[in-house]
Short mmCIF file of C-alpha atoms in Angstrom, two decimals:
data_model
loop_
_atom_site.label_atom_id
_atom_site.label_comp_id
_atom_site.label_asym_id
_atom_site.label_seq_id
_atom_site.Cartn_x
_atom_site.Cartn_y
_atom_site.Cartn_z
CA MET A 1 146.73 5.20 -102.63
CA GLN A 2 147.51 8.92 -102.84
CA SER A 3 146.35 11.23 -105.59
CA SER A 4 147.65 14.28 -107.43
CA THR A 5 146.31 16.33 -110.31
CA LEU A 6 149.74 16.39 -111.97
CA LEU A 7 152.45 13.81 -111.47
CA VAL A 8 155.89 14.66 -112.88
CA ILE A 9 158.48 11.91 -113.36
CA GLY A 10 161.93 13.48 -113.40
CA GLY A 11 163.28 16.48 -111.50
CA GLY A 12 165.56 17.90 -114.19
CA PRO A 13 165.22 21.40 -115.68
CA GLY A 14 161.99 20.54 -117.48
CA GLY A 15 160.41 18.58 -114.66
CA TYR A 16 161.10 20.95 -111.80
CA VAL A 17 160.11 24.05 -113.82
CA ALA A 18 156.84 22.35 -114.81
CA ALA A 19 156.18 21.45 -111.18
CA ILE A 20 156.91 24.95 -109.87
CA ARG A 21 154.76 26.64 -112.52
CA ALA A 22 151.92 24.19 -111.90
CA ALA A 23 152.05 24.93 -108.17
CA GLN A 24 151.97 28.66 -108.87
CA LEU A 25 148.79 28.07 -110.88
CA GLY A 26 147.15 26.15 -108.04
CA ILE A 27 147.54 22.66 -109.51
CA ALA A 28 148.12 19.87 -106.95
CA THR A 29 151.47 18.50 -108.12
CA THR A 30 153.78 15.66 -107.11
CA LEU A 31 157.35 15.38 -108.39
CA VAL A 32 159.14 12.02 -108.40
CA GLU A 33 162.93 11.99 -108.63
CA ALA A 34 165.36 9.18 -107.80
CA GLY A 35 168.46 11.36 -107.45
CA ASN A 36 169.13 14.99 -106.68
CA VAL A 37 166.78 17.49 -108.28
CA GLY A 38 168.30 19.36 -111.19
CA GLY A 39 168.73 16.38 -113.49
CA THR A 40 171.66 15.74 -115.80
CA CYS A 41 172.20 19.43 -116.57
CA LEU A 42 172.70 20.56 -113.00
CA ASN A 43 174.32 17.45 -111.52
CA ILE A 44 176.45 15.83 -114.23
CA GLY A 45 176.13 18.00 -117.33
CA CYS A 46 175.83 21.69 -118.18
CA ILE A 47 176.83 23.26 -114.87
CA PRO A 48 179.69 20.97 -113.73
CA SER A 49 181.17 20.89 -117.23
CA LYS A 50 181.28 24.70 -117.37
CA ALA A 51 182.94 24.74 -113.95
CA LEU A 52 185.63 22.31 -115.14
CA ILE A 53 186.07 24.28 -118.37
CA HIS A 54 186.60 27.48 -116.37
CA ALA A 55 189.14 25.85 -114.05
CA ALA A 56 191.01 24.40 -117.03
CA GLU A 57 191.09 27.80 -118.74
CA GLU A 58 192.48 29.52 -115.65
CA PHE A 59 195.19 26.87 -115.25
CA HIS A 60 196.08 26.97 -118.93
CA LYS A 61 196.32 30.73 -118.81
CA LEU A 62 198.80 30.58 -115.95
CA ALA A 63 200.79 27.84 -117.64
CA SER A 64 201.05 29.91 -120.81
CA TYR A 65 202.56 32.77 -118.80
CA GLY A 66 205.62 30.67 -117.95
CA ALA A 67 207.71 32.49 -120.55
CA GLY A 68 205.91 35.76 -120.07
CA SER A 69 203.07 37.24 -122.07
CA PRO A 70 202.35 40.38 -124.11
CA LEU A 71 200.42 41.62 -121.08
CA GLY A 72 203.60 41.65 -119.02
CA ILE A 73 202.47 38.76 -116.81
CA GLN A 74 204.88 36.00 -115.86
CA ALA A 75 204.09 32.95 -113.72
CA GLN A 76 206.29 30.00 -112.89
CA SER A 77 205.44 26.32 -112.39
CA PRO A 78 201.67 26.45 -111.84
CA HIS A 79 200.15 23.34 -110.26
CA ILE A 80 196.57 22.12 -110.09
CA ASP A 81 195.09 20.00 -107.28
CA ILE A 82 192.40 18.23 -109.28
CA ALA A 83 190.72 16.84 -106.14
CA ARG A 84 190.26 20.37 -104.86
CA THR A 85 189.01 21.48 -108.28
CA VAL A 86 186.41 18.71 -108.27
CA ALA A 87 185.39 19.64 -104.73
CA TRP A 88 184.89 23.27 -105.83
CA LYS A 89 182.81 22.08 -108.79
CA ASP A 90 180.75 19.84 -106.50
CA GLY A 91 180.17 22.76 -104.16
CA ILE A 92 178.61 24.76 -106.98
CA VAL A 93 176.37 21.82 -107.87
CA ASP A 94 175.34 21.35 -104.24
CA ARG A 95 174.40 25.01 -103.86
CA LEU A 96 172.33 24.98 -107.03
CA THR A 97 170.55 21.68 -106.31
CA GLY A 98 169.87 22.95 -102.80
CA GLY A 99 168.42 26.08 -104.31
CA VAL A 100 166.09 24.09 -106.56
CA ALA A 101 164.97 21.96 -103.61
CA ALA A 102 164.22 25.14 -101.65
CA LEU A 103 162.17 26.53 -104.54
CA LEU A 104 160.13 23.34 -104.70
CA LYS A 105 159.48 23.45 -100.96
CA ARG A 106 158.62 27.17 -101.02
CA ASN A 107 156.01 26.52 -103.68
CA GLY A 108 154.39 23.79 -101.60
CA LEU A 109 155.32 20.91 -103.89
CA ARG A 110 155.42 17.34 -102.78
CA VAL A 111 158.68 15.69 -103.80
CA VAL A 112 158.85 11.91 -103.58
CA LYS A 113 162.39 10.53 -103.68
CA GLY A 114 162.46 7.15 -105.35
CA TRP A 115 162.18 5.15 -108.54
CA ALA A 116 158.92 5.52 -110.46
CA HIS A 117 157.23 2.67 -112.29
CA ILE A 118 154.29 3.39 -114.55
CA VAL A 119 151.31 1.11 -113.96
CA ASP A 120 149.08 2.87 -116.47
CA GLY A 121 148.44 6.41 -117.74
CA LYS A 122 146.79 7.35 -114.43
CA THR A 123 148.81 5.38 -111.90
CA VAL A 124 152.45 5.32 -110.87
CA GLU A 125 154.19 3.26 -108.19
CA VAL A 126 157.27 4.69 -106.48
CA ALA A 127 159.86 2.60 -104.65
CA GLN A 128 160.83 5.16 -102.00
CA GLN A 129 164.29 5.72 -100.61
CA ASP A 130 166.51 7.98 -98.50
CA GLY A 131 164.60 8.11 -95.25
CA GLN A 132 161.10 8.43 -96.67
CA ALA A 133 158.41 5.96 -95.71
CA GLY A 134 159.57 2.54 -96.85
CA GLY A 135 157.89 0.31 -99.36
CA VAL A 136 156.06 1.20 -102.52
CA LEU A 137 153.90 4.29 -102.74
CA ARG A 138 151.04 4.19 -105.21
CA ILE A 139 149.97 7.55 -106.69
CA ALA A 140 146.95 8.24 -108.90
CA CYS A 141 147.03 11.28 -111.17
CA GLU A 142 144.89 13.08 -113.72
CA HIS A 143 147.90 14.23 -115.76
CA LEU A 144 151.21 12.40 -116.15
CA LEU A 145 154.26 14.37 -117.30
CA LEU A 146 157.32 12.44 -118.48
CA ALA A 147 160.54 14.40 -118.00
CA THR A 148 163.04 11.54 -117.69
CA GLY A 149 165.82 13.12 -119.73
CA SER A 150 168.56 11.27 -121.57
CA GLN A 151 171.71 9.22 -121.00
CA PRO A 152 175.07 8.84 -122.75
CA VAL A 153 175.18 6.49 -125.72
CA GLU A 154 177.32 3.46 -124.95
CA LEU A 155 179.19 1.69 -127.73
CA PRO A 156 178.13 -1.99 -127.61
CA PHE A 157 181.66 -3.24 -128.35
CA MET A 158 183.25 -0.88 -125.82
CA PRO A 159 180.99 -0.57 -122.74
CA PHE A 160 181.69 1.92 -119.97
CA GLY A 161 184.03 0.61 -117.30
CA GLY A 162 187.75 0.48 -116.57
CA PRO A 163 189.60 2.82 -118.95
CA VAL A 164 186.41 3.57 -120.93
CA ILE A 165 184.50 6.46 -119.36
CA SER A 166 181.43 8.59 -120.06
CA SER A 167 181.09 12.34 -119.62
CA THR A 168 179.84 11.70 -116.06
CA GLN A 169 183.15 10.14 -114.99
CA ALA A 170 185.12 12.72 -116.97
CA LEU A 171 183.62 15.51 -114.85
CA SER A 172 184.78 14.00 -111.55
CA PRO A 173 188.28 12.59 -112.09
CA ALA A 174 190.08 11.26 -109.03
CA SER A 175 193.29 12.03 -110.89
CA LEU A 176 194.23 13.19 -114.36
CA PRO A 177 195.39 10.60 -116.90
CA GLN A 178 198.57 11.14 -118.85
CA SER A 179 196.67 10.59 -122.09
CA LEU A 180 193.03 10.59 -123.13
CA ALA A 181 191.32 9.60 -126.37
CA VAL A 182 187.97 11.29 -127.00
CA VAL A 183 185.65 9.36 -129.29
CA GLY A 184 183.29 11.85 -130.92
CA ALA A 185 184.04 15.40 -132.06
CA GLY A 186 180.64 16.85 -131.27
CA TYR A 187 180.14 19.55 -128.66
CA ILE A 188 180.45 17.25 -125.61
CA GLY A 189 183.65 15.63 -126.84
CA LEU A 190 185.24 18.95 -127.79
CA GLU A 191 184.25 20.78 -124.62
CA LEU A 192 185.72 18.10 -122.37
CA GLY A 193 188.63 17.27 -124.68
CA MET A 194 189.78 20.90 -124.76
CA ALA A 195 189.39 21.19 -120.98
CA TYR A 196 191.53 18.10 -120.37
CA SER A 197 194.13 19.34 -122.83
CA LYS A 198 194.36 22.65 -120.96
CA LEU A 199 194.85 20.67 -117.74
CA GLY A 200 197.98 19.14 -119.24
CA VAL A 201 196.59 15.84 -120.53
CA LYS A 202 197.73 14.56 -123.92
CA VAL A 203 194.43 14.44 -125.83
CA SER A 204 193.60 12.63 -129.06
CA LEU A 205 190.31 13.26 -130.83
CA VAL A 206 188.69 10.52 -132.93
CA GLU A 207 185.80 11.31 -135.27
CA ALA A 208 184.12 9.12 -137.89
CA GLN A 209 183.32 12.08 -140.13
CA ASP A 210 185.87 14.19 -141.97
CA ARG A 211 185.68 17.27 -139.72
CA ILE A 212 185.03 18.36 -136.16
CA LEU A 213 181.59 19.58 -135.04
CA PRO A 214 179.84 17.97 -138.02
CA ALA A 215 176.45 19.26 -136.83
CA TYR A 216 177.65 22.87 -137.04
CA ASP A 217 178.39 25.20 -139.95
CA ALA A 218 181.91 24.48 -141.24
CA GLU A 219 182.87 28.17 -141.04
CA LEU A 220 182.01 28.23 -137.34
CA ALA A 221 184.21 25.20 -136.70
CA LYS A 222 187.36 26.67 -138.30
CA PRO A 223 188.46 28.85 -135.32
CA VAL A 224 187.86 25.88 -132.99
CA LEU A 225 189.97 23.65 -135.22
CA ALA A 226 192.77 26.22 -135.13
CA ALA A 227 192.55 26.31 -131.32
CA LEU A 228 192.75 22.50 -131.13
CA LYS A 229 195.90 22.48 -133.22
CA LYS A 230 197.40 25.24 -131.07
CA LEU A 231 196.70 23.14 -127.97
CA GLY A 232 198.47 20.19 -129.57
CA VAL A 233 195.40 17.96 -129.69
CA SER A 234 195.95 15.01 -132.03
CA LEU A 235 193.18 14.71 -134.62
CA HIS A 236 192.06 11.40 -136.12
CA LEU A 237 189.29 12.31 -138.55
CA SER A 238 187.45 9.90 -140.86
CA CYS A 239 188.38 7.13 -138.45
CA ARG A 240 186.24 4.29 -137.16
CA VAL A 241 186.69 2.97 -133.63
CA LEU A 242 187.02 -0.82 -133.41
CA GLY A 243 187.39 -1.13 -129.63
CA MET A 244 190.15 -1.58 -127.08
CA ASP A 245 193.01 -3.99 -127.62
CA GLU A 246 193.24 -7.17 -125.55
CA LYS A 247 195.37 -5.54 -122.86
CA GLY A 248 193.10 -2.51 -122.60
CA GLY A 249 195.95 -0.07 -123.14
CA ALA A 250 195.28 1.02 -126.71
CA LEU A 251 192.33 2.08 -128.82
CA ARG A 252 192.04 0.27 -132.14
CA LEU A 253 191.16 2.46 -135.13
CA GLU A 254 190.52 2.08 -138.84
CA ASN A 255 190.87 4.97 -141.28
CA ALA A 256 188.80 5.67 -144.40
CA ARG A 257 191.10 3.46 -146.47
CA GLY A 258 190.52 0.50 -144.15
CA GLU A 259 194.01 0.70 -142.65
CA PRO A 260 194.16 -0.33 -138.99
CA SER A 261 196.14 1.44 -136.27
CA ALA A 262 196.38 1.49 -132.49
CA LEU A 263 196.36 4.56 -130.25
CA ALA A 264 198.02 4.01 -126.87
CA VAL A 265 196.01 5.85 -124.19
CA ASP A 266 195.32 5.70 -120.47
CA GLN A 267 191.62 6.50 -120.78
CA VAL A 268 188.97 6.69 -123.48
CA LEU A 269 186.09 9.15 -123.21
CA VAL A 270 183.14 8.01 -125.32
CA ALA A 271 181.12 11.08 -126.33
CA VAL A 272 179.13 9.95 -129.35
CA GLY A 273 175.84 11.43 -128.23
CA ARG A 274 172.92 10.93 -125.88
CA ARG A 275 169.68 8.97 -126.20
CA PRO A 276 166.27 9.51 -124.60
CA ARG A 277 165.79 7.72 -121.28
CA THR A 278 162.75 5.55 -122.02
CA ALA A 279 163.65 2.25 -120.35
CA GLY A 280 163.45 1.02 -116.78
CA PHE A 281 160.27 2.67 -115.53
CA GLY A 282 157.44 0.83 -117.28
CA LEU A 283 156.95 3.28 -120.14
CA GLU A 284 156.40 0.45 -122.60
CA SER A 285 153.10 -0.38 -120.90
CA LEU A 286 151.58 2.83 -122.31
CA MET A 287 152.41 1.86 -125.91
CA LEU A 288 152.99 5.49 -126.87
CA ASP A 289 153.86 6.54 -130.41
CA MET A 290 157.59 6.92 -130.91
CA ASP A 291 159.73 9.12 -133.12
CA GLY A 292 162.78 6.91 -133.44
CA PRO A 293 164.17 6.43 -129.92
CA ALA A 294 162.19 9.43 -128.59
CA LEU A 295 158.58 9.93 -127.58
CA ARG A 296 156.49 11.57 -130.29
CA ILE A 297 154.82 14.78 -129.15
CA ASP A 298 152.74 17.51 -130.75
CA GLU A 299 153.14 21.28 -130.49
CA GLN A 300 151.67 21.18 -126.98
CA CYS A 301 153.96 18.32 -125.82
CA ARG A 302 151.07 15.85 -125.77
CA THR A 303 151.91 12.20 -126.42
CA SER A 304 149.56 9.80 -128.21
CA MET A 305 147.76 9.06 -124.91
CA ARG A 306 145.33 11.61 -123.50
CA ASN A 307 146.72 13.59 -120.54
CA VAL A 308 150.17 12.00 -120.85
CA TRP A 309 152.76 14.63 -121.69
CA ALA A 310 156.50 14.53 -122.49
CA ILE A 311 159.12 17.28 -122.40
CA GLY A 312 162.86 17.68 -122.80
CA ASP A 313 165.35 15.07 -123.92
CA VAL A 314 162.93 12.13 -123.70
CA ALA A 315 161.04 13.84 -126.54
CA GLY A 316 164.14 14.02 -128.75
CA GLU A 317 166.23 16.77 -130.29
CA PRO A 318 167.27 19.40 -129.62
CA MET A 319 168.38 18.06 -126.24
CA LEU A 320 168.79 21.39 -124.48
CA ALA A 321 167.90 22.29 -120.90
CA HIS A 322 166.34 25.60 -121.88
CA ARG A 323 164.04 23.84 -124.35
CA ALA A 324 162.89 21.50 -121.58
CA MET A 325 162.27 24.44 -119.23
CA ALA A 326 160.15 26.28 -121.78
CA GLN A 327 158.16 23.13 -122.54
CA GLY A 328 157.62 22.42 -118.85
CA GLU A 329 156.27 25.89 -118.18
CA MET A 330 153.95 25.61 -121.18
CA VAL A 331 152.52 22.21 -120.18
CA ALA A 332 151.71 23.49 -116.68
CA GLU A 333 149.86 26.44 -118.16
CA ILE A 334 147.90 24.27 -120.60
CA ILE A 335 146.80 22.00 -117.75
CA ALA A 336 145.71 25.15 -115.90
CA GLY A 337 143.47 26.07 -118.84
CA LYS A 338 145.64 28.55 -120.70
CA ARG A 339 146.00 28.48 -124.49
CA ARG A 340 149.63 27.72 -125.35
CA ARG A 341 151.65 25.92 -127.98
CA PHE A 342 155.38 25.33 -128.39
CA VAL A 343 156.42 26.97 -131.65
CA PRO A 344 159.48 29.06 -130.76
CA ALA A 345 161.09 31.24 -133.40
CA SER A 346 164.44 30.16 -132.02
CA ILE A 347 166.02 27.72 -129.60
CA PRO A 348 169.62 28.91 -129.29
CA ALA A 349 172.39 26.34 -129.01
CA VAL A 350 175.80 27.03 -127.51
CA CYS A 351 179.00 25.02 -127.83
CA PHE A 352 181.30 25.95 -124.92
CA THR A 353 184.52 25.23 -126.74
CA ASP A 354 187.37 27.73 -126.95
CA PRO A 355 186.31 29.81 -128.78
CA GLU A 356 182.61 29.42 -128.06
CA ILE A 357 179.98 28.90 -130.75
CA VAL A 358 176.35 30.05 -130.66
CA VAL A 359 173.68 29.47 -133.28
CA SER A 360 170.13 30.78 -133.30
CA GLY A 361 167.68 30.37 -136.15
CA LEU A 362 168.78 29.45 -139.68
CA SER A 363 172.24 29.36 -141.19
CA PRO A 364 172.72 30.59 -144.79
CA ASP A 365 172.60 27.01 -146.09
CA GLU A 366 169.52 26.13 -144.04
CA ALA A 367 167.73 29.24 -145.27
CA ALA A 368 168.55 28.34 -148.88
CA GLN A 369 167.32 24.76 -148.34
CA ALA A 370 164.07 26.21 -146.98
CA GLY A 371 163.61 28.07 -150.27
CA MET A 372 164.38 31.53 -148.87
CA ASP A 373 166.25 34.17 -150.82
CA CYS A 374 168.51 35.55 -148.11
CA ILE A 375 171.48 37.80 -147.63
CA SER A 376 174.11 37.16 -144.98
CA ALA A 377 176.97 39.19 -143.63
CA ALA A 378 179.65 38.63 -141.03
CA PHE A 379 181.66 41.02 -138.89
CA PRO A 380 185.02 39.79 -137.56
CA PHE A 381 186.03 40.20 -133.92
CA ALA A 382 189.47 41.18 -135.23
CA ALA A 383 187.88 44.57 -135.95
CA ASN A 384 186.18 44.83 -132.55
CA GLY A 385 187.97 46.90 -129.91
CA ARG A 386 186.65 45.01 -126.90
CA ALA A 387 187.67 41.67 -128.39
CA MET A 388 191.20 42.98 -128.91
CA THR A 389 191.49 44.04 -125.26
CA LEU A 390 190.44 40.52 -124.26
CA GLU A 391 193.00 38.89 -126.59
CA ALA A 392 189.97 37.45 -128.37
CA GLY A 393 190.25 38.60 -131.95
CA GLU A 394 189.32 35.25 -133.49
CA GLY A 395 185.83 34.57 -134.82
CA PHE A 396 182.91 36.59 -136.09
CA VAL A 397 179.19 37.38 -135.81
CA ARG A 398 177.00 36.55 -138.81
CA VAL A 399 173.42 37.52 -139.57
CA VAL A 400 171.03 35.93 -142.08
CA ALA A 401 168.02 37.91 -143.34
CA ARG A 402 165.46 37.75 -146.11
CA ARG A 403 166.47 39.79 -149.12
CA ASP A 404 162.99 41.21 -149.81
CA ASN A 405 162.04 42.66 -146.41
CA HIS A 406 165.25 42.26 -144.36
CA LEU A 407 163.49 40.08 -141.76
CA ILE A 408 166.21 38.38 -139.71
CA VAL A 409 165.96 34.57 -139.77
CA GLY A 410 169.22 33.55 -138.15
CA TRP A 411 172.36 34.44 -136.24
CA GLN A 412 175.66 32.60 -135.80
CA ALA A 413 178.78 33.57 -133.89
CA VAL A 414 182.10 32.08 -132.90
CA GLY A 415 184.47 33.78 -130.50
CA ARG A 416 185.41 34.39 -126.89
CA GLY A 417 182.30 34.84 -124.73
CA VAL A 418 179.77 34.76 -127.57
CA SER A 419 177.43 32.58 -125.49
CA GLU A 420 176.34 35.82 -123.83
CA LEU A 421 175.11 37.11 -127.19
CA SER A 422 172.56 34.28 -127.49
CA ALA A 423 169.81 36.20 -125.67
CA ALA A 424 170.06 39.13 -128.08
CA PHE A 425 170.01 36.76 -131.04
CA SER A 426 166.92 34.87 -129.91
CA GLN A 427 165.10 37.98 -128.80
CA SER A 428 165.52 39.60 -132.21
CA LEU A 429 164.10 36.48 -133.88
CA GLU A 430 161.13 36.20 -131.49
CA MET A 431 160.29 39.88 -131.96
CA GLY A 432 160.52 39.70 -135.74
CA ALA A 433 163.36 42.22 -135.98
CA ARG A 434 164.69 43.43 -139.29
CA LEU A 435 168.23 44.43 -140.18
CA GLU A 436 167.32 48.09 -139.80
CA ASP A 437 166.13 47.48 -136.22
CA ILE A 438 169.47 46.04 -135.14
CA ALA A 439 171.55 48.47 -137.19
CA GLY A 440 169.64 51.41 -135.72
CA THR A 441 169.95 50.28 -132.09
CA ILE A 442 172.76 52.02 -130.20
CA HIS A 443 175.11 49.38 -128.83
CA ALA A 444 177.46 50.07 -125.91
CA HIS A 445 181.09 50.80 -126.74
CA PRO A 446 183.40 49.03 -126.23
CA SER A 447 181.56 45.71 -126.18
CA LEU A 448 181.44 42.45 -128.09
CA GLY A 449 177.81 43.28 -128.88
CA GLU A 450 178.95 45.97 -131.30
CA ALA A 451 179.77 43.14 -133.68
CA VAL A 452 176.05 42.31 -133.76
CA GLN A 453 175.20 45.82 -134.91
CA GLU A 454 178.08 45.87 -137.38
CA ALA A 455 176.96 42.57 -138.94
CA ALA A 456 173.51 44.07 -139.55
CA LEU A 457 175.08 47.23 -140.95
CA ARG A 458 177.27 45.18 -143.26
CA ALA A 459 174.26 43.23 -144.53
CA LEU A 460 172.69 46.59 -145.39
CA GLY A 461 175.83 47.59 -147.24
CA HIS A 462 177.26 50.24 -144.91
CA ALA A 463 179.35 48.70 -142.12
CA LEU A 464 181.34 51.41 -140.37
CA HIS A 465 184.38 49.61 -139.00
CA ILE A 466 185.45 47.28 -141.76
#
């Protein structure tokens, strides 16, 4: 039997960051991962999806120039080799996963490639693979960190296989279908649905609720809805999915009035959410407290068993890679004896649709529900010079602040490239900025960031450019 002070199960963003930070602090650490390091985000999620979205945008841009454009650009008959696109995307993933592996090696970490099975809170068995010593390796540890991530939710009456695909298959198509139905109008469904539409696929969007992006502020979703209609995406809102027909060539639906219909499609992408990965590695033997399908943790990411920790998606919402990274770093530091707790002022969330959406902190409605008396103000990108030069006049930046002391409690934005504003939003919340702080900060001109300053100015009653 081998031993390690810290044993991390899962080499995703949370797991590998925790392992690296622990090694930096002198903690003997072992990382167990069955696949490539980097987890869902790096291998089959955040990074490859953004690569596909970028390729789709470039192709769509060229295709739209067929009849000329206001910029004076004209292109004829653009073509996309999807196999080459996928290879380019895979190359990015390979370089990044290779980089993570190099970081782990540089920090002196032991990485065991194989499937972990928990024996108890201090012992894990690993069925090794890929050229490592065969058989089962037994590892004893003082601290066990669970960073097993999440997996796509599968509809029981329409399992993955054949024409029914998950986001994983959607990111590596061997060829493009003529038509695609996307079940679920959350951020995953919209990001991939819009990308496929821009690649020339006839896309239909099916959502059980009465609007797209139901988890987001309705005002933020309006520019995205307009973009979907401009792309020609067919919307089926307030519709329930019943499954595939007997021949597997149509998706059966039922609207709010109970009326059935059939949608003929080549493929169906099920994107109704993700669930914590808690099965298949002996977790049930620990009998940990649960919070629904997720592991229950406290503000230090401790589970109900001493020295067993959980971070990232396996610990529930929000399922964001940057949350997992921050939690992983914190856990390593706590094990090293530092005083830490996970109470961030903001965990920004970005929806990489076209246009993009970013939220950080509280929306006006959320602030009101929390009993806060707040003011909010928005500045439209239509009045921003840089946005106009980028043909990106849709959307806005909005700030939410307390009325009494002008403390900022939230930011929201929708527009081209607004994901890059997320750092400024979160930083202002973490630093306890007030409207006057943002309004009085000189912002570069011309830039999209000027809309941030103008939103603060408008909340104070003296916006300059609107």
